[in-house]
Amino acid sequence: MAYEFKLPDLGEGLTEGEIARWLVSEGQEIAEDDPLVEVQTDKTTVEIPSPAGGKVARILVAEGEVVPVGTVLVVIGEDGASAAEEQPRAEPPETAAPEKPDARVRATPLVRRLAQEFDIDLGAVEGTGPQGRVTEEDVRAAAGGSVAEGRRERLRGVRRLVAEHMARAHQEVPPVTWVEECDFGNVDLGRLVPLALKAVAESLQEFPELNARLEGGEIVYLDRYDIGVAVQTEQGLVVPVVRGCDQAPVDELTKEVERLADAAREGTLTPEELRGSTFTVTSAGKLGGLLTTPIVNHPEVAILSIGRIAERPVVSDGQVVARPVGFVSITFDHRVIDGARAAEFGLAVIRRLGG
């Protein structure tokens, strides 16, 4: 008897997921609870175990495809015969697409979708790929454009999610960025991020509109201070959340930031560790540049960035001296926050950092 495994509801209101990697292949015998597939959501990558044992009869969704919750992903059973026959069969980029009665054409699902967008009959396109497979360039050329130059790589995984998230923030949020310099001479730079988290959490209590959400026609002021920390990984930028920054001492914040950063780089963050931030802090260290104009981490309404800290000439008591100076910038949603309030918040953070 065949068993259809559908993309489950992974919580937090998620409606779709990307098939990041199959951990099995067709024809393979697997046991219940064996690793089956990795699914990328807009929060993290989740490994899903097999709900049943048996032979992997059919994989119906290819790696890189984004499908809604409830889509049949795989059929486990001897013959694979099931209602999933009505769903298109998955096809990895390295293999030919299944032949269909109406069009016996070799093409990946991505190319077929592109052909539909351009209203191109794949049957009339001469494929230049291996074994006559129709490529993306073939479809674009048939649509009247020249063959695309350069190497193309599909936007997927963390990079696709970052692109979608940033595009949404840019479309919905009217951003303004405020910048001021800060003297970091009194700051332990080895603990810069946890010290910044503490300074931000204390300042947010004075300026609650920066620790808020805009939901419909209402501003929701949050009474928790769970601050996201941007971490660059090989897979892209992720933002784990440090909980209770207003209550935790700096030593505890330091340990938590280190733990989350390590987990982010190892790819072991849980969905819970990526949810529910109320504000975000980012600092790229030497790679941060003189200053940055960060994009608000939607649905938050503000984000703070610390630029590169370096020895710079500063006038102190009428004398020019060298001090470790960096720029602090705050990008904020102007629908919720006035410029003067954002500036006051920024100065409060700088004052708490000793600058």
Short mmCIF file of C-alpha atoms in Angstrom, two decimals:
data_model
loop_
_atom_site.label_atom_id
_atom_site.label_comp_id
_atom_site.label_asym_id
_atom_site.label_seq_id
_atom_site.Cartn_x
_atom_site.Cartn_y
_atom_site.Cartn_z
CA MET A 1 0.00 0.00 0.00
CA ALA A 2 1.35 3.39 -0.99
CA TYR A 3 1.75 6.19 1.54
CA GLU A 4 1.62 9.81 0.42
CA PHE A 5 3.74 12.18 2.48
CA LYS A 6 2.59 15.79 2.27
CA LEU A 7 4.46 18.95 3.24
CA PRO A 8 3.36 19.45 6.86
CA ASP A 9 2.35 22.66 8.57
CA LEU A 10 5.59 23.75 10.23
CA GLY A 11 3.92 26.39 12.37
CA GLU A 12 4.25 30.17 12.73
CA GLY A 13 1.72 30.73 9.97
CA LEU A 14 4.03 29.36 7.27
CA THR A 15 2.17 28.47 4.08
CA GLU A 16 4.98 27.10 1.90
CA GLY A 17 8.46 25.62 1.98
CA GLU A 18 11.39 24.96 -0.35
CA ILE A 19 12.71 21.44 -0.84
CA ALA A 20 16.32 22.09 0.12
CA ARG A 21 17.67 18.53 -0.16
CA TRP A 22 16.36 15.00 -0.50
CA LEU A 23 18.03 12.58 1.91
CA VAL A 24 16.72 9.53 0.03
CA SER A 25 16.44 8.44 -3.59
CA GLU A 26 13.80 6.56 -5.56
CA GLY A 27 13.99 2.80 -5.04
CA GLN A 28 15.67 3.14 -1.65
CA GLU A 29 14.33 1.16 1.29
CA ILE A 30 13.83 3.31 4.38
CA ALA A 31 12.55 2.76 7.89
CA GLU A 32 10.08 4.86 9.81
CA ASP A 33 11.78 7.93 11.33
CA ASP A 34 14.75 7.71 8.95
CA PRO A 35 15.86 11.15 7.65
CA LEU A 36 13.73 11.90 4.59
CA VAL A 37 14.01 15.50 3.40
CA GLU A 38 15.31 18.93 4.37
CA VAL A 39 12.78 21.74 3.98
CA GLN A 40 13.77 25.41 3.94
CA THR A 41 11.24 27.83 5.41
CA ASP A 42 11.51 31.58 5.85
CA LYS A 43 12.93 30.87 9.31
CA THR A 44 15.33 27.94 9.03
CA THR A 45 16.04 24.55 7.47
CA VAL A 46 14.17 21.63 9.04
CA GLU A 47 15.04 17.95 8.64
CA ILE A 48 11.86 15.88 8.43
CA PRO A 49 11.90 12.15 9.22
CA SER A 50 9.98 9.58 7.25
CA PRO A 51 6.49 8.93 8.67
CA ALA A 52 6.49 5.37 7.31
CA GLY A 53 8.81 2.58 6.27
CA GLY A 54 9.07 1.01 2.83
CA LYS A 55 10.47 1.68 -0.61
CA VAL A 56 10.69 5.25 -1.91
CA ALA A 57 8.49 4.82 -4.96
CA ARG A 58 8.25 8.34 -6.31
CA ILE A 59 9.77 11.72 -5.44
CA LEU A 60 7.29 14.29 -6.72
CA VAL A 61 8.92 17.63 -5.90
CA ALA A 62 12.45 18.46 -7.00
CA GLU A 63 15.12 20.14 -4.92
CA GLY A 64 14.79 23.89 -5.17
CA GLU A 65 11.05 23.84 -5.79
CA VAL A 66 8.80 25.93 -3.50
CA VAL A 67 5.44 24.33 -2.77
CA PRO A 68 2.49 25.08 -0.47
CA VAL A 69 1.70 23.18 2.70
CA GLY A 70 -0.28 20.03 1.86
CA THR A 71 1.57 19.26 -1.37
CA VAL A 72 2.43 15.57 -1.79
CA LEU A 73 6.22 15.39 -1.72
CA VAL A 74 6.92 11.68 -1.97
CA VAL A 75 5.15 8.34 -2.26
CA ILE A 76 6.42 5.51 -0.09
CA GLY A 77 5.23 2.07 -1.12
CA GLU A 78 5.94 -0.78 -3.49
CA ASP A 79 4.28 0.55 -6.63
CA GLY A 80 3.78 4.24 -5.83
CA ALA A 81 0.26 4.18 -7.24
CA SER A 82 -1.83 6.82 -5.49
CA ALA A 83 -3.76 10.01 -5.92
CA ALA A 84 -0.38 11.70 -6.31
CA GLU A 85 -0.36 10.49 -9.93
CA GLU A 86 -2.21 13.72 -10.73
CA GLN A 87 0.71 15.78 -9.41
CA PRO A 88 3.64 16.50 -11.77
CA ARG A 89 6.66 14.32 -11.10
CA ALA A 90 9.75 15.98 -9.67
CA GLU A 91 12.79 16.24 -11.89
CA PRO A 92 16.29 17.11 -10.72
CA PRO A 93 18.18 19.41 -13.08
CA GLU A 94 20.53 16.57 -14.09
CA THR A 95 17.78 14.36 -15.54
CA ALA A 96 15.20 14.68 -18.24
CA ALA A 97 11.64 15.69 -17.47
CA PRO A 98 8.97 12.96 -17.70
CA GLU A 99 7.30 12.64 -21.01
CA LYS A 100 3.78 13.97 -21.14
CA PRO A 101 1.14 12.88 -23.66
CA ASP A 102 0.67 16.43 -24.95
CA ALA A 103 4.35 17.39 -25.16
CA ARG A 104 7.22 14.89 -25.20
CA VAL A 105 9.82 17.48 -24.28
CA ARG A 106 12.85 17.22 -22.03
CA ALA A 107 12.86 20.21 -19.67
CA THR A 108 13.09 20.93 -15.96
CA PRO A 109 10.07 22.20 -14.00
CA LEU A 110 11.76 25.62 -13.83
CA VAL A 111 12.07 25.78 -17.64
CA ARG A 112 8.47 24.64 -18.07
CA ARG A 113 7.27 27.38 -15.75
CA LEU A 114 9.37 29.95 -17.61
CA ALA A 115 7.88 28.80 -20.89
CA GLN A 116 4.39 29.30 -19.47
CA GLU A 117 5.30 32.82 -18.36
CA PHE A 118 6.49 33.67 -21.90
CA ASP A 119 3.61 31.74 -23.51
CA ILE A 120 6.11 29.56 -25.40
CA ASP A 121 5.21 26.13 -26.83
CA LEU A 122 8.05 23.91 -25.63
CA GLY A 123 7.32 21.47 -28.42
CA ALA A 124 8.41 24.09 -30.92
CA VAL A 125 11.70 24.90 -29.15
CA GLU A 126 14.90 23.17 -30.20
CA GLY A 127 16.75 22.07 -27.09
CA THR A 128 20.47 22.75 -26.88
CA GLY A 129 21.04 20.99 -23.59
CA PRO A 130 22.26 17.42 -23.00
CA GLN A 131 20.17 14.84 -24.89
CA GLY A 132 18.23 17.66 -26.52
CA ARG A 133 16.93 19.05 -23.24
CA VAL A 134 15.36 22.51 -23.49
CA THR A 135 17.25 25.02 -21.35
CA GLU A 136 16.27 28.37 -19.83
CA GLU A 137 18.39 30.11 -22.48
CA ASP A 138 16.51 28.24 -25.22
CA VAL A 139 13.19 29.51 -23.90
CA ARG A 140 14.42 33.08 -23.56
CA ALA A 141 15.80 32.98 -27.10
CA ALA A 142 12.47 31.66 -28.39
CA ALA A 143 10.75 34.52 -26.59
CA GLY A 144 12.66 36.99 -28.73
CA GLY A 145 15.63 37.75 -26.51
CA SER A 146 19.24 36.84 -27.10
CA VAL A 147 20.86 33.91 -25.34
CA ALA A 148 21.73 35.02 -21.83
CA GLU A 149 25.38 35.64 -21.06
CA GLY A 150 27.31 34.34 -18.11
CA ARG A 151 26.72 31.55 -15.64
CA ARG A 152 23.26 31.39 -14.11
CA GLU A 153 22.45 30.06 -10.69
CA ARG A 154 18.94 29.71 -9.40
CA LEU A 155 18.00 31.86 -6.42
CA ARG A 156 17.23 29.33 -3.71
CA GLY A 157 17.64 28.43 -0.08
CA VAL A 158 18.69 31.14 2.36
CA ARG A 159 19.58 33.53 -0.48
CA ARG A 160 16.04 33.28 -1.93
CA LEU A 161 14.51 33.91 1.49
CA VAL A 162 16.76 36.90 2.14
CA ALA A 163 15.84 38.33 -1.26
CA GLU A 164 12.11 37.91 -0.64
CA HIS A 165 12.36 39.28 2.90
CA MET A 166 14.37 42.34 1.89
CA ALA A 167 12.11 43.05 -1.09
CA ARG A 168 9.05 42.93 1.16
CA ALA A 169 10.66 45.24 3.72
CA HIS A 170 11.67 47.68 0.98
CA GLN A 171 8.17 47.72 -0.51
CA GLU A 172 6.28 48.12 2.77
CA VAL A 173 8.56 50.26 4.93
CA PRO A 174 9.37 53.94 4.21
CA PRO A 175 12.90 53.89 5.71
CA VAL A 176 14.99 56.74 7.10
CA THR A 177 18.53 56.27 8.41
CA TRP A 178 20.09 58.34 11.20
CA VAL A 179 23.88 58.23 11.73
CA GLU A 180 26.15 59.47 14.52
CA GLU A 181 29.72 58.72 15.57
CA CYS A 182 30.54 57.00 18.84
CA ASP A 183 33.76 56.93 20.84
CA PHE A 184 34.27 53.27 21.78
CA GLY A 185 37.28 53.95 23.98
CA ASN A 186 35.42 52.80 27.09
CA VAL A 187 33.92 49.70 25.45
CA ASP A 188 35.35 46.18 25.71
CA LEU A 189 35.33 45.49 21.95
CA GLY A 190 35.61 41.77 22.61
CA ARG A 191 32.09 41.98 24.03
CA LEU A 192 30.80 44.69 21.70
CA VAL A 193 27.64 42.90 20.56
CA PRO A 194 26.37 41.85 24.03
CA LEU A 195 27.16 45.32 25.39
CA ALA A 196 25.26 46.84 22.47
CA LEU A 197 22.32 44.51 23.15
CA LYS A 198 22.20 45.67 26.75
CA ALA A 199 22.42 49.34 25.78
CA VAL A 200 19.72 48.89 23.14
CA ALA A 201 17.35 47.02 25.48
CA GLU A 202 17.65 49.71 28.16
CA SER A 203 17.15 52.48 25.60
CA LEU A 204 14.12 50.76 24.06
CA GLN A 205 12.38 51.03 27.42
CA GLU A 206 12.68 54.81 27.09
CA PHE A 207 11.55 54.81 23.46
CA PRO A 208 8.87 52.11 23.19
CA GLU A 209 7.86 53.02 19.63
CA LEU A 210 11.11 51.45 18.39
CA ASN A 211 10.17 48.16 20.08
CA ALA A 212 6.89 47.83 18.25
CA ARG A 213 4.95 46.44 15.29
CA LEU A 214 2.61 48.06 12.82
CA GLU A 215 -0.40 45.78 12.36
CA GLY A 216 -3.11 47.19 10.15
CA GLY A 217 -4.10 50.52 11.61
CA GLU A 218 -2.59 49.85 15.04
CA ILE A 219 0.84 50.24 16.58
CA VAL A 220 1.54 47.30 18.88
CA TYR A 221 3.98 48.22 21.67
CA LEU A 222 5.83 45.13 22.87
CA ASP A 223 6.76 44.59 26.50
CA ARG A 224 9.55 42.09 25.84
CA TYR A 225 13.06 42.82 24.60
CA ASP A 226 14.06 39.89 22.39
CA ILE A 227 16.72 41.28 20.08
CA GLY A 228 17.89 39.68 16.85
CA VAL A 229 21.61 39.56 16.07
CA ALA A 230 22.61 39.40 12.42
CA VAL A 231 25.14 36.61 11.77
CA GLN A 232 26.85 36.02 8.44
CA THR A 233 27.18 32.35 7.51
CA GLU A 234 28.28 30.43 4.42
CA GLN A 235 24.60 29.97 3.56
CA GLY A 236 23.73 33.65 3.97
CA LEU A 237 22.63 36.07 6.65
CA VAL A 238 20.56 34.69 9.52
CA VAL A 239 19.18 36.51 12.56
CA PRO A 240 18.98 34.39 15.73
CA VAL A 241 17.18 35.96 18.69
CA VAL A 242 18.64 36.74 22.11
CA ARG A 243 15.77 36.63 24.60
CA GLY A 244 15.24 38.92 27.56
CA CYS A 245 18.07 41.35 26.87
CA ASP A 246 16.65 43.76 29.42
CA GLN A 247 16.97 41.25 32.27
CA ALA A 248 20.06 39.19 31.45
CA PRO A 249 23.48 40.40 32.70
CA VAL A 250 26.16 41.11 30.11
CA ASP A 251 28.10 37.92 30.95
CA GLU A 252 25.01 35.84 30.22
CA LEU A 253 24.33 37.78 27.02
CA THR A 254 27.92 37.16 25.92
CA LYS A 255 27.55 33.39 26.30
CA GLU A 256 24.21 33.38 24.51
CA VAL A 257 25.47 35.46 21.58
CA GLU A 258 28.45 33.11 21.16
CA ARG A 259 26.21 30.03 21.33
CA LEU A 260 23.74 31.35 18.78
CA ALA A 261 26.48 32.53 16.42
CA ASP A 262 28.14 29.10 16.52
CA ALA A 263 24.82 27.37 15.90
CA ALA A 264 24.08 29.73 13.00
CA ARG A 265 27.37 28.92 11.29
CA GLU A 266 26.90 25.20 11.89
CA GLY A 267 23.34 25.32 10.57
CA THR A 268 21.84 23.89 13.76
CA LEU A 269 19.57 26.74 14.85
CA THR A 270 16.06 25.66 15.74
CA PRO A 271 12.99 27.48 14.36
CA GLU A 272 12.29 28.84 17.85
CA GLU A 273 15.74 30.47 17.96
CA LEU A 274 14.87 32.49 14.84
CA ARG A 275 11.39 33.69 15.80
CA GLY A 276 9.90 36.69 17.47
CA SER A 277 12.61 39.33 17.56
CA THR A 278 11.42 42.82 18.50
CA PHE A 279 14.47 44.75 17.27
CA THR A 280 17.71 43.86 15.45
CA VAL A 281 21.38 44.73 15.97
CA THR A 282 24.01 44.15 13.29
CA SER A 283 27.77 44.63 13.41
CA ALA A 284 30.05 43.25 10.70
CA GLY A 285 33.29 44.26 12.43
CA LYS A 286 36.13 44.99 10.00
CA LEU A 287 33.84 44.20 7.08
CA GLY A 288 31.20 46.65 8.25
CA GLY A 289 32.52 49.61 6.30
CA LEU A 290 32.59 53.18 7.58
CA LEU A 291 28.81 53.12 8.05
CA THR A 292 25.83 51.20 6.76
CA THR A 293 22.17 51.94 6.07
CA PRO A 294 20.63 48.61 7.13
CA ILE A 295 17.22 47.41 5.98
CA VAL A 296 14.57 47.06 8.67
CA ASN A 297 14.00 43.41 9.61
CA HIS A 298 10.26 43.23 8.87
CA PRO A 299 7.92 43.21 10.80
CA GLU A 300 10.13 45.17 13.19
CA VAL A 301 10.20 48.96 12.86
CA ALA A 302 13.89 49.71 13.47
CA ILE A 303 17.39 48.25 13.26
CA LEU A 304 20.74 49.45 14.66
CA SER A 305 24.07 48.93 12.91
CA ILE A 306 27.62 49.51 14.15
CA GLY A 307 30.21 50.33 11.48
CA ARG A 308 33.91 49.63 11.48
CA ILE A 309 35.67 50.88 14.63
CA ALA A 310 39.13 52.34 14.06
CA GLU A 311 41.57 54.85 15.50
CA ARG A 312 40.55 58.33 14.27
CA PRO A 313 41.53 61.89 15.24
CA VAL A 314 39.21 63.36 17.85
CA VAL A 315 39.28 66.74 19.57
CA SER A 316 39.32 66.26 23.35
CA ASP A 317 39.91 69.13 25.81
CA GLY A 318 41.25 71.24 22.97
CA GLN A 319 43.72 68.55 21.89
CA VAL A 320 43.63 66.28 18.84
CA VAL A 321 43.99 62.69 20.03
CA ALA A 322 43.51 59.26 18.51
CA ARG A 323 40.42 57.42 19.72
CA PRO A 324 38.60 54.24 18.60
CA VAL A 325 35.62 55.72 16.80
CA GLY A 326 32.82 54.07 14.84
CA PHE A 327 29.51 55.14 13.37
CA VAL A 328 26.18 54.00 14.80
CA SER A 329 23.28 54.06 12.35
CA ILE A 330 19.60 53.45 12.90
CA THR A 331 17.17 52.74 10.07
CA PHE A 332 13.56 53.16 11.13
CA ASP A 333 10.02 52.95 9.78
CA HIS A 334 8.94 56.57 9.43
CA ARG A 335 5.27 55.57 9.67
CA VAL A 336 5.80 54.68 13.32
CA ILE A 337 8.85 56.65 14.45
CA ASP A 338 9.60 60.35 14.13
CA GLY A 339 13.12 61.41 13.20
CA ALA A 340 13.70 63.26 16.45
CA ARG A 341 12.72 60.25 18.53
CA ALA A 342 14.99 57.96 16.50
CA ALA A 343 17.86 60.41 17.05
CA GLU A 344 17.19 60.57 20.78
CA PHE A 345 17.14 56.78 20.93
CA GLY A 346 20.43 56.57 19.06
CA LEU A 347 22.07 59.08 21.38
CA ALA A 348 20.76 57.12 24.39
CA VAL A 349 22.42 53.97 23.06
CA ILE A 350 25.68 55.82 22.42
CA ARG A 351 25.58 57.33 25.91
CA ARG A 352 25.17 53.90 27.47
CA LEU A 353 28.10 52.60 25.43
CA GLY A 354 30.20 55.36 26.90
CA GLY A 355 30.60 57.33 23.69
#
